[in-house]
Coordinates of C-alpha atoms in Angstrom, one line a residue:
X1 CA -1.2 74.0 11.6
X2 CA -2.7 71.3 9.7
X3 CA -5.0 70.4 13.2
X4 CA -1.4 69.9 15.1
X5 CA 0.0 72.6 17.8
X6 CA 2.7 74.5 16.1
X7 CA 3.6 77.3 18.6
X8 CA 1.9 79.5 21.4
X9 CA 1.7 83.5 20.9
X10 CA 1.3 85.1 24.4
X11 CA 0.1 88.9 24.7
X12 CA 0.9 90.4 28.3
X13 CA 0.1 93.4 30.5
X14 CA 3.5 93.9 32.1
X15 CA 2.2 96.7 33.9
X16 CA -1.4 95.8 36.0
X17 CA -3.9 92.9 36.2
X18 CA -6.6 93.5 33.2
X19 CA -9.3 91.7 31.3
X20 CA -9.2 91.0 27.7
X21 CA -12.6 91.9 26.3
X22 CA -13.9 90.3 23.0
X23 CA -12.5 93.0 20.6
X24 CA -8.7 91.8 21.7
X25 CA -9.6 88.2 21.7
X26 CA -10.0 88.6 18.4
X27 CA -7.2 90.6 17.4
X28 CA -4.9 88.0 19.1
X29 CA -7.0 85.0 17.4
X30 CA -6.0 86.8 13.9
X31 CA -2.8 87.4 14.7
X32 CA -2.3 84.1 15.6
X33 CA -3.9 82.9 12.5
X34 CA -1.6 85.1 10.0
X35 CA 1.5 83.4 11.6
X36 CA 0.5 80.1 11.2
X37 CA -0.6 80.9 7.9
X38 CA 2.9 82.4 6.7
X39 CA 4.6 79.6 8.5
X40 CA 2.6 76.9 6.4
X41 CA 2.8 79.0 3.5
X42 CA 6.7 79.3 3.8
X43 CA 6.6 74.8 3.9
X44 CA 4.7 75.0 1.0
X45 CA 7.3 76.6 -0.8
X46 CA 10.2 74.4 0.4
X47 CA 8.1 71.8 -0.3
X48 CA 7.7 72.6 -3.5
X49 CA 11.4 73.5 -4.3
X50 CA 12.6 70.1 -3.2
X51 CA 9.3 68.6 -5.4
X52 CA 10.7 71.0 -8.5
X53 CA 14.4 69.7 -7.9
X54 CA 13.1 65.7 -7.3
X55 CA 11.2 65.9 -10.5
X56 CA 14.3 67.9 -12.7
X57 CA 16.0 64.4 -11.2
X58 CA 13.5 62.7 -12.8
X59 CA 13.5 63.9 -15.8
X60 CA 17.4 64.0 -16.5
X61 CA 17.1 59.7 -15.3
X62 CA 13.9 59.4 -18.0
X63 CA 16.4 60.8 -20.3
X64 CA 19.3 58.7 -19.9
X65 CA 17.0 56.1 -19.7
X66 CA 14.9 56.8 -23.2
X67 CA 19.0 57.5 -24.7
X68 CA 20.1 54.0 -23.3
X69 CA 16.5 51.9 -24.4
X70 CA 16.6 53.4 -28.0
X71 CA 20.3 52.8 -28.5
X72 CA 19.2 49.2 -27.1
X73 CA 16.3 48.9 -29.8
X74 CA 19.4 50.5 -32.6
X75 CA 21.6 47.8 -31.4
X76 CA 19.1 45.3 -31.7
X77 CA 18.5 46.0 -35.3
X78 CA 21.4 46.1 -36.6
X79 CA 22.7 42.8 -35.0
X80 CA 19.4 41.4 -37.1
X81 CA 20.7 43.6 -39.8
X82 CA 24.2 41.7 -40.4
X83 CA 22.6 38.5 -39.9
X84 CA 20.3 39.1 -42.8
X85 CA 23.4 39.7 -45.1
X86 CA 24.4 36.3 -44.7
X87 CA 20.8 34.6 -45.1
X88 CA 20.8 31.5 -47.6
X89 CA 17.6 32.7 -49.0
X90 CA 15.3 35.2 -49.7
X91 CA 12.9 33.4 -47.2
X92 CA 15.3 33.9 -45.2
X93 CA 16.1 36.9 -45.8
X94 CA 12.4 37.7 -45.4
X95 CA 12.3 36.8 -41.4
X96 CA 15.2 39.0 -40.8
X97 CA 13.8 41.9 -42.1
X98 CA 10.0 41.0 -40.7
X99 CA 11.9 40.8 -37.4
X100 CA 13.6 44.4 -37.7
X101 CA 10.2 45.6 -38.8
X102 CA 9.0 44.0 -35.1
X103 CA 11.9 45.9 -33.6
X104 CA 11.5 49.3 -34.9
X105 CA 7.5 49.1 -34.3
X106 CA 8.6 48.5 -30.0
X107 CA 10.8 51.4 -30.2
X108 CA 8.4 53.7 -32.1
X109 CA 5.7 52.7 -29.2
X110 CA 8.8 54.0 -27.0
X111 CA 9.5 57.1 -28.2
X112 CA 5.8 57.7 -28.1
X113 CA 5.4 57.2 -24.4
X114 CA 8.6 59.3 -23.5
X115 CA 6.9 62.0 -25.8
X116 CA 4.0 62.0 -23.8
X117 CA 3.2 63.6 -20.5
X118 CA 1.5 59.9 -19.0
X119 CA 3.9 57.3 -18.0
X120 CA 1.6 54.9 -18.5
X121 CA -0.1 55.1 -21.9
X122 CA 1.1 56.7 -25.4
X123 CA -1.0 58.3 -28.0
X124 CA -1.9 55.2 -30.6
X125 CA -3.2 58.0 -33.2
X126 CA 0.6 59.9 -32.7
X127 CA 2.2 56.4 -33.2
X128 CA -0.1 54.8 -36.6
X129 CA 0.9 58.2 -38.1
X130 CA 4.5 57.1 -37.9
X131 CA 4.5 53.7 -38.8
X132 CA 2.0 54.6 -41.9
X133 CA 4.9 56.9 -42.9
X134 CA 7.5 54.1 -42.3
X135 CA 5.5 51.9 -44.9
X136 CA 4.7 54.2 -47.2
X137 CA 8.8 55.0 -47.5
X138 CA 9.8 51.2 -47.5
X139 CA 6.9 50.3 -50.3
X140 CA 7.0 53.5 -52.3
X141 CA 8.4 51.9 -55.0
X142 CA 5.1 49.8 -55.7
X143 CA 2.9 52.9 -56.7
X144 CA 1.3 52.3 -53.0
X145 CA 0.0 55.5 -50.8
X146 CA -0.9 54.5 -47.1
X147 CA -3.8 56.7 -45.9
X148 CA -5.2 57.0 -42.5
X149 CA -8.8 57.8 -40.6
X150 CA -7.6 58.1 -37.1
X151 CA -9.4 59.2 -33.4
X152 CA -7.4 60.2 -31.2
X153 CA -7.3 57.4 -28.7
X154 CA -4.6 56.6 -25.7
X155 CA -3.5 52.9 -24.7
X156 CA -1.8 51.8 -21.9
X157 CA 1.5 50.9 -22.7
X158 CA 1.2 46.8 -23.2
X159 CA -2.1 47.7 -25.2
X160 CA -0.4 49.8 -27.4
X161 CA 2.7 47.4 -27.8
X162 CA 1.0 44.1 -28.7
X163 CA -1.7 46.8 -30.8
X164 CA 1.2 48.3 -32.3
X165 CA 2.9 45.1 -33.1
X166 CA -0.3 43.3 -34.8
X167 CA -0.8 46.1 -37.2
X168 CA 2.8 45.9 -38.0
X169 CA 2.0 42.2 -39.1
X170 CA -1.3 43.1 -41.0
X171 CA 0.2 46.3 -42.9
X172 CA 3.5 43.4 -43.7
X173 CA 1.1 41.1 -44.9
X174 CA -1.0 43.2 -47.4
X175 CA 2.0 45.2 -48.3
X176 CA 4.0 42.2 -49.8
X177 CA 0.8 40.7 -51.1
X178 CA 0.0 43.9 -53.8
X179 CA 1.2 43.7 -57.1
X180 CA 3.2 46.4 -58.2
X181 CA 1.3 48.0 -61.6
X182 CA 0.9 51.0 -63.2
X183 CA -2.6 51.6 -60.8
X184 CA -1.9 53.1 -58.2
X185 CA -3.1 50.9 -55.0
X186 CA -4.6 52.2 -51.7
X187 CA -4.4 50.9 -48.2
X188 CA -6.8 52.7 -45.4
X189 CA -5.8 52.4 -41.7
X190 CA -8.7 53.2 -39.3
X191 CA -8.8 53.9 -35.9
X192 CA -11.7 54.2 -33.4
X193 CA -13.7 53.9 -30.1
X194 CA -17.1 52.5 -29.8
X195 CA -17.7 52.4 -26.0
X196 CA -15.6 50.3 -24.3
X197 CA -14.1 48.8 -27.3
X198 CA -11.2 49.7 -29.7
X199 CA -11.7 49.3 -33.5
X200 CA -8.7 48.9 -35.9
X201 CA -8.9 48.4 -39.7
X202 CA -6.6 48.1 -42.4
X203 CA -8.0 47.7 -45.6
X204 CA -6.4 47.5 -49.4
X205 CA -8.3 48.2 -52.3
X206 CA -6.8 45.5 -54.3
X207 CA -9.1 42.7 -54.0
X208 CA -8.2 38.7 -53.8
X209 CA -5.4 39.0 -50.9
X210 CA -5.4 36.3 -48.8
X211 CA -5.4 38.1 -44.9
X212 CA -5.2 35.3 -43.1
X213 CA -4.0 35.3 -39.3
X214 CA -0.7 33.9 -38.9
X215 CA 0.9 32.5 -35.9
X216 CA 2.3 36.0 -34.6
X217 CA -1.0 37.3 -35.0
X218 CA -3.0 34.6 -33.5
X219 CA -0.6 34.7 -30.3
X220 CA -1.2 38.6 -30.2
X221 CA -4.6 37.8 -30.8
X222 CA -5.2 35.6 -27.7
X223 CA -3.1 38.0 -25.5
X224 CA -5.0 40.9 -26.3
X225 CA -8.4 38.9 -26.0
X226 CA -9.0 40.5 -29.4
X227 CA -11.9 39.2 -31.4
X228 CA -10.3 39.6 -35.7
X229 CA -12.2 39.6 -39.1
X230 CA -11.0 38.8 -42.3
X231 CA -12.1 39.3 -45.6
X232 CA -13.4 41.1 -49.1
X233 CA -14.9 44.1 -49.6
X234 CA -14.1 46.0 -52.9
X235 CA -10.7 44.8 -51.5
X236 CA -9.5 42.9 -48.7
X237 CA -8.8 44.0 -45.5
X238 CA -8.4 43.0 -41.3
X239 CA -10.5 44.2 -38.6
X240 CA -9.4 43.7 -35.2
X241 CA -11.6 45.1 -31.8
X242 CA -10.1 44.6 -28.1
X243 CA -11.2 45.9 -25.1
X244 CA -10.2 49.0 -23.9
X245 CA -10.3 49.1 -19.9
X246 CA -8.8 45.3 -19.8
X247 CA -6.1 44.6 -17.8
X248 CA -3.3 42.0 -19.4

């Protein structure tokens, strides 16, 4: 079995000295065969039992696991939380919510790759769909809508963390920059592939917003060896393309 002796199976005329023509060969060389067949074919299956129990293991430790990271991440945020209560200003104020923002993004890139059936990338289309809806609930009061034109495209995990995060910082930026009006305002999130490279813009259709790179976004930036543009076009918007296959 498998190229290694398993067994011998021995047929024997008890009774007078013969010879085995061709015909029996066979039959014994077939025999022989179906045993060693059932044997592998009975390892197979224990083999696969103790696979189907390692990996119900598995999956009850992701779970606890998932549970104790995104009561970590809940944790997290509401220790920024009650410091923001007692900020002095609302600049202040500002860098504490910024920072839960930050938080909640990491856990939404989380729950994405424990949703998925990879352990080692997440669904970047599944996880801009969220956070769109999580701005478009925290700025509804400013007459905004949030639209998207996504691909579907999968990132490793750190690619989708630090890609996750700097959207995060371009949708704060614009968001806080729009002046709340009776017109209703638009911001477009885009996602695509061209080859080997991944294309993100977010775009508002109020023009004159200053989308400069900040410091956050610099160091993400840099990490990501992610090439940015900025500026106005019937609005004013980022556009940010990386690498796809690059390790960091």
């Amino acid at each position: 079995i498998e190229g290694k002796m398993a067994g011998v199976i021995c047929f024997e005329d008890t009774e007078r000295t013969r010879r085995w023509d061709i015909s029996e060969r066979r039959f014994a060389l077939f025999i022989a065969q179906l045993i060693a067949q059932a044997i592998e074919t009975d390892r197979k299956r224990n083999l696969r039992k103790d696979l189907e129990q390692a990996l119900g293991e598995k999956k009850v430790i992701l779970a606890e696991l998932n549970h104790r990271v995104k009561n970590n991440f809940s944790l997290m945020g509401e220790i920024v939380k009650a410091q923001e209560e007692h900020a002095r200003d609302e600049y202040h104020r500002n860098l504490f919510i910024e920072t839960r923002s930050r938080l909640h993004s990491l856990s939404m890139i989380h729950q994405q790759l424990y949703r998925s059936e990879s352990t080692g990338s997440v669904n970047f289309r599944d996880f801009l769909l969220d956070l769109a809806a999580q701005f478009r609930n925290t700025f509804s009061g400013n007459n905004l809508e949030i639209s998207t034109l996504l691909q579907n495209v999968s990132l490793p995990v750190t690619k989708a963390a630090l890609a996750g995060l700097l959207v995060d910082e371009m949708l704060s930026v614009i968001c806080k920059k729009i002046i709340p009006g009776k017109e209703r305002r638009m911001i477009i999130i885009q996602l695509n592939t061209i080859g080997n490279l991944v294309n993100i813009r977010v775009r508002s259709d109020q023009p004159g917003i200053r989308t400069d790179e900040n410091e956050i976004m610099k160091a993400l930036l840099l990490k990501m060896d992610a090439e940015c543009t900025t500026g106005t076009d019937e609005g004013s918007y980022y556009a940010v393309s990386f690498p796809l296959n690059q390790i960091y």
